[in-house]
mmCIF file of C-alpha atoms in Angstrom:
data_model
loop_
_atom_site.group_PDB
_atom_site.id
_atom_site.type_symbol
_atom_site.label_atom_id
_atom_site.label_comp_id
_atom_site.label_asym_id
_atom_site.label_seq_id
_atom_site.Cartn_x
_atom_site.Cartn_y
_atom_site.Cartn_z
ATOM 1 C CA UNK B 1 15.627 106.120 83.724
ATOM 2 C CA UNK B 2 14.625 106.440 80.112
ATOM 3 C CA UNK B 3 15.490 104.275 77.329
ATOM 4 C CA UNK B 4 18.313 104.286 75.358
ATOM 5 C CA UNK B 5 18.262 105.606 71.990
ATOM 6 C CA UNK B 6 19.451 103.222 69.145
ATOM 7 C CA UNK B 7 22.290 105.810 68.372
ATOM 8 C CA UNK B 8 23.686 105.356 72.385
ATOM 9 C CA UNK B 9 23.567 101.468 71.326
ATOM 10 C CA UNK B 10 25.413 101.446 67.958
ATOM 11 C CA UNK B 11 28.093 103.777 69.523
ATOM 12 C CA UNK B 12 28.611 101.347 72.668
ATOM 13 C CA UNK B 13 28.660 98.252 69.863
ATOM 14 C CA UNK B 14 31.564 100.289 67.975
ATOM 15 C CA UNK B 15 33.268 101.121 71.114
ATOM 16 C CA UNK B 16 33.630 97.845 72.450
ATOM 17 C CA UNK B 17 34.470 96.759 68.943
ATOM 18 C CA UNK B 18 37.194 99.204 68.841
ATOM 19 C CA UNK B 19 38.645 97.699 72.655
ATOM 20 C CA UNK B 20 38.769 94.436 70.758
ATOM 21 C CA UNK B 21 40.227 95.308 67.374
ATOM 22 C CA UNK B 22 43.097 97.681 68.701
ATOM 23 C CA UNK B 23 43.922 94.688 70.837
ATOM 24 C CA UNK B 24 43.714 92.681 68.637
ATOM 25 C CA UNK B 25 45.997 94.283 65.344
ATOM 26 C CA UNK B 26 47.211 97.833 67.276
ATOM 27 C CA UNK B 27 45.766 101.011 67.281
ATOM 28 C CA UNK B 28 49.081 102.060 64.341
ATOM 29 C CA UNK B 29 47.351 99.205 61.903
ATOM 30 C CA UNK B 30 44.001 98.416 62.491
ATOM 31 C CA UNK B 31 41.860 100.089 60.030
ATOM 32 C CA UNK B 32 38.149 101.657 60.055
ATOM 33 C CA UNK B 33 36.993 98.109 58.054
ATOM 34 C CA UNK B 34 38.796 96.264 60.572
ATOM 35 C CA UNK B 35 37.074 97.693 63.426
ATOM 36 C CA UNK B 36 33.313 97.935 61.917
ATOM 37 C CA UNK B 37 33.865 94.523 60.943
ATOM 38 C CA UNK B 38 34.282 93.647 64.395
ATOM 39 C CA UNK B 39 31.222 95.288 65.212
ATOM 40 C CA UNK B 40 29.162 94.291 62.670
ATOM 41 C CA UNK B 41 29.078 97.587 60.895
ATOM 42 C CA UNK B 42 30.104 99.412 57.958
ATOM 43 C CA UNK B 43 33.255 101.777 58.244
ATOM 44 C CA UNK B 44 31.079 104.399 57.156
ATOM 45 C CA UNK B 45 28.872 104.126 60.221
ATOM 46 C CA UNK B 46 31.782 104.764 62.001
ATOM 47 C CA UNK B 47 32.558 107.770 59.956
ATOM 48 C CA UNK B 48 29.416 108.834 60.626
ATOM 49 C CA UNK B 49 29.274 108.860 64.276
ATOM 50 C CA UNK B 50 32.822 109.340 65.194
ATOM 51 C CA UNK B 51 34.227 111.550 62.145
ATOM 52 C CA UNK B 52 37.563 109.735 61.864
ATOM 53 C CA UNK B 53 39.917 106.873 63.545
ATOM 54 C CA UNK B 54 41.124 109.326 65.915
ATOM 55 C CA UNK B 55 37.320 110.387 66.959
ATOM 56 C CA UNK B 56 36.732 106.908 67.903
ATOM 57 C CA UNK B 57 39.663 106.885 69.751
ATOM 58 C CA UNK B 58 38.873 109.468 71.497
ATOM 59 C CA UNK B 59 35.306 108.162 72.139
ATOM 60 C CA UNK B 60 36.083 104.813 72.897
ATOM 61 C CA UNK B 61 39.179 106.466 75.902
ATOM 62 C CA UNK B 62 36.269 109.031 77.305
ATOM 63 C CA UNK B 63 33.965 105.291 77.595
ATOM 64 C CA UNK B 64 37.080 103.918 79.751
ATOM 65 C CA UNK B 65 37.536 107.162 81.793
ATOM 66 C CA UNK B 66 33.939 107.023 82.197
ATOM 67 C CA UNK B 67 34.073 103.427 83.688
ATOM 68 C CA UNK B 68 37.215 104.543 86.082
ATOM 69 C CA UNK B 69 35.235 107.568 86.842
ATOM 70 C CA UNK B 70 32.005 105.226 88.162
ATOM 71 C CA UNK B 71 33.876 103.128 89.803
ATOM 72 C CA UNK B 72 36.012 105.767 92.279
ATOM 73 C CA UNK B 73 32.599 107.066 93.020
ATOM 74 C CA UNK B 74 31.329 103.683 93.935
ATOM 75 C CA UNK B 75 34.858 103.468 96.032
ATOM 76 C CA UNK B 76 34.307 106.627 97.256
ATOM 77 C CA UNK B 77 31.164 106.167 98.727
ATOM 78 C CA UNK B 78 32.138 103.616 101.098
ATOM 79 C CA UNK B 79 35.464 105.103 102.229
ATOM 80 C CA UNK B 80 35.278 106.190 105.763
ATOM 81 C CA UNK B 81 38.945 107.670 105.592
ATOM 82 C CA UNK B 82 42.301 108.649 103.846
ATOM 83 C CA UNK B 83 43.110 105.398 103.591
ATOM 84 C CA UNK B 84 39.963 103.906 102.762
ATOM 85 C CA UNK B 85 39.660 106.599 100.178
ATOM 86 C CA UNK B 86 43.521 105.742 98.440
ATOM 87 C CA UNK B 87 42.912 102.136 98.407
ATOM 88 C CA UNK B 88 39.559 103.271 96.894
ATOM 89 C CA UNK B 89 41.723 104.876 94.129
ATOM 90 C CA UNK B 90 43.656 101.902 93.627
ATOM 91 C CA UNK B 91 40.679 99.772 93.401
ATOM 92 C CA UNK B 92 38.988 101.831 90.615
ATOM 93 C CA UNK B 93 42.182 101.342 88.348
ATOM 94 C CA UNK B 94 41.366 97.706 88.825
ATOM 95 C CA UNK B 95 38.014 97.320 88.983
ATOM 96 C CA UNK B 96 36.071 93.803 87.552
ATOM 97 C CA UNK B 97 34.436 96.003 84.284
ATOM 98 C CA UNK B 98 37.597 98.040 83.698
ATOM 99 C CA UNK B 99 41.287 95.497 83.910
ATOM 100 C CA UNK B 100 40.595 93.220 81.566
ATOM 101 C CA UNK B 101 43.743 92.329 78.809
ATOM 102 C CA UNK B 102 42.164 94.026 75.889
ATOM 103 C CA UNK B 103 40.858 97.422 78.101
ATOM 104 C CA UNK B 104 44.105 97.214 80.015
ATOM 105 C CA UNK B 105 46.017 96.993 76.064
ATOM 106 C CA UNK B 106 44.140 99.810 74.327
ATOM 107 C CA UNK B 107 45.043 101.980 77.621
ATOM 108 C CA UNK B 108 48.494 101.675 76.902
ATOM 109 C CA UNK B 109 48.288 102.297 72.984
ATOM 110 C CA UNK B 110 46.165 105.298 73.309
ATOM 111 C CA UNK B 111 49.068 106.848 76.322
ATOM 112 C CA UNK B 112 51.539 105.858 73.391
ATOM 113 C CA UNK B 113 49.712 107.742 70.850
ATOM 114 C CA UNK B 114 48.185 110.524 73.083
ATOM 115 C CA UNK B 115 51.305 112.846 72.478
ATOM 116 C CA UNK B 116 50.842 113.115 68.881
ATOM 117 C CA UNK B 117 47.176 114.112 69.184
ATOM 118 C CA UNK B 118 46.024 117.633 70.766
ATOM 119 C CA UNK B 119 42.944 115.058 71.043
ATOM 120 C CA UNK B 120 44.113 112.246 72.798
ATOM 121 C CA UNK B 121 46.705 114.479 74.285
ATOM 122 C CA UNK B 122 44.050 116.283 76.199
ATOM 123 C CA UNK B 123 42.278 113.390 77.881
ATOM 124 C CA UNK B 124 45.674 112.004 78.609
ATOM 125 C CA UNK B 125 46.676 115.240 80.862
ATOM 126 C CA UNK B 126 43.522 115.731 82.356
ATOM 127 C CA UNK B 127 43.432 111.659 83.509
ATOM 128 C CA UNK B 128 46.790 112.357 84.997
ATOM 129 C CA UNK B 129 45.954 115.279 86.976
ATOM 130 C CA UNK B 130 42.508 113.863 88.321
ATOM 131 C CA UNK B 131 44.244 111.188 89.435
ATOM 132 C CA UNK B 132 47.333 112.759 90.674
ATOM 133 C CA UNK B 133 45.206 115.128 92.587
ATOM 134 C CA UNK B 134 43.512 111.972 94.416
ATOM 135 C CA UNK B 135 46.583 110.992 95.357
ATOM 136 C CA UNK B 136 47.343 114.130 96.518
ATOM 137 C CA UNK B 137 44.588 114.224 98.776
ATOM 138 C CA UNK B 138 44.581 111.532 100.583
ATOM 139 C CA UNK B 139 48.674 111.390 101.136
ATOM 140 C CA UNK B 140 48.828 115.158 102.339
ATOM 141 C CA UNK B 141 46.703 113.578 105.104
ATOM 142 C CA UNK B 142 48.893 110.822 105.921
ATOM 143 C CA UNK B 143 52.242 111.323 105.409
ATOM 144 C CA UNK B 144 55.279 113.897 106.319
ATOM 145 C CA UNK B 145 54.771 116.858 103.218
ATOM 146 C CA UNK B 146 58.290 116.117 102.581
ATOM 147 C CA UNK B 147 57.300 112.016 101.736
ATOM 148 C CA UNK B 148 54.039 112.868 99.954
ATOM 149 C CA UNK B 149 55.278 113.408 96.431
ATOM 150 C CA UNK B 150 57.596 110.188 96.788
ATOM 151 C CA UNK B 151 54.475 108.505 97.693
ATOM 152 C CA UNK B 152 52.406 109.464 95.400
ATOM 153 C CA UNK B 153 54.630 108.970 92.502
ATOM 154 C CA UNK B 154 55.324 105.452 93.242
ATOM 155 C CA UNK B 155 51.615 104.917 93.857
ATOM 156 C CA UNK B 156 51.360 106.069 90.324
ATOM 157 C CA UNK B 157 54.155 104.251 88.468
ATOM 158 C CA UNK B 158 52.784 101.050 90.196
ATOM 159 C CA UNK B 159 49.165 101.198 89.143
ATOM 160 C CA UNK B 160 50.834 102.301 85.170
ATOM 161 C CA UNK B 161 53.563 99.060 85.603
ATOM 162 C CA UNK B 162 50.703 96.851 86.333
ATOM 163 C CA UNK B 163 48.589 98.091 83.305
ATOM 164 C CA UNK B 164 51.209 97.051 81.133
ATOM 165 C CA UNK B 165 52.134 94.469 82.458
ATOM 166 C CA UNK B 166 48.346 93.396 81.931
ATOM 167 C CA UNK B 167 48.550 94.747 78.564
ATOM 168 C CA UNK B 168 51.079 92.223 77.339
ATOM 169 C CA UNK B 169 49.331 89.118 79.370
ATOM 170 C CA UNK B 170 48.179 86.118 77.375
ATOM 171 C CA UNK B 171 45.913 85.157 80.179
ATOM 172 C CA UNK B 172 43.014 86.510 82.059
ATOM 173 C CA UNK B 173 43.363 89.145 84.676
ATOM 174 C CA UNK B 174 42.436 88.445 88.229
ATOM 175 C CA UNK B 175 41.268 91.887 89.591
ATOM 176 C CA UNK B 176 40.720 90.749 92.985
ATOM 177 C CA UNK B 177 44.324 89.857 93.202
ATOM 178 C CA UNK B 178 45.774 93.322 91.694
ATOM 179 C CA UNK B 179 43.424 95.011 94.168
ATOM 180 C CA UNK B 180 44.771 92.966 97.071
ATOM 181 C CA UNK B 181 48.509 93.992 95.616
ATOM 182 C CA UNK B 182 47.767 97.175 95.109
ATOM 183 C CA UNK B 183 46.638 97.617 99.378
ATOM 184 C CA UNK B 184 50.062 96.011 99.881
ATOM 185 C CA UNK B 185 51.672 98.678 97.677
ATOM 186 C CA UNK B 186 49.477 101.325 99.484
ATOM 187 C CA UNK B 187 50.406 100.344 102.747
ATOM 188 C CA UNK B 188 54.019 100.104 101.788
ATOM 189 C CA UNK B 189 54.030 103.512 100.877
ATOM 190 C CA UNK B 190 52.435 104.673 104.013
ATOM 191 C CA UNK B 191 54.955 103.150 106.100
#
């Protein structure tokens, strides 16, 4: 694997600085100073690399669906069935690197402003159908067709409740218990 270049850095740097900052003041307030201050940065770097608030957004929202991505592979790959493979789902959404209070936070903000932005509004529908079509998946396997969509629905409202319910916590997240939950849920819904 090669090296990375310092560009690939200085964007990572801005996009965790961005998780923090949104967090922090809300993705309506915080400004471009705000968040390269947080980084370290100038707000022009930010210009530079990103284009605009809303290009940083965007880039710092493809870096968390990149992380949920990596870890349903990793999920994936040790899943022996439909079941294995929807708690695998489940535990991507709350995987160690990924539920964390300020991650879990800018989720929420960015589904809030993702229908005023072709943008953000993009990433937001395709999310929703990748993961509505895991759901899909696996439940067509398991349940009656007529249950499936009941199923997967709740499935999907739960993992979205918990989020923001994380989003609002003043305390640290314990991913090892919402993935423990969330196999409760999943087996709820299978029965």
């Amino acid at each position: 694997m090669g090296r990375k270049r310092i560009r690939d850095i200085r964007n990572e740097e801005l996009i965790e600085a961005t998780i923090v900052a949104v967090h922090r003041r809300g993705y309506g307030v915080v400004t471009m100073a705000e968040i390269a201050k947080e980084a370290g940065a100038s707000a022009a770097s930010i210009n530079y690399y990103f284009g605009s608030k809303e290009g940083l957004m965007e880039a710092t929202m493809r870096h968390l669906l990149n992380k949920l991505r990596e870890a349903m592979i990793r999920g994936y790959a040790t899943a022996n069935c439909p079941k294995e493979r929807l708690y695998a789902v489940m535990d991507a959404n709350f995987d160690d690197d990924l539920f964390s209070v300020a991650q879990c936070s800018l989720w929420m903000q960015f589904w809030a402003s993702a229908p005023y932005s072709p943008r953000l509004s993009r990433l937001h529908r395709i999310n929703r159908s990748r993961v509505r079509s895991h759901f899909l998946a696996e439940l067509n396997g398991l349940l009656p067709q007529d249950r499936v969509e009941t199923a997967r629905h709740a499935l999907q409202c739960y993992m979205d409740g918990v989020w923001l319910q994380a989003a609002q916590s003043e305390t640290p997240l314990d991913s090892a218990q919402a993935r423990r939950a969330a196999h409760r849920v999943v087996d709820l819904a299978l029965n």
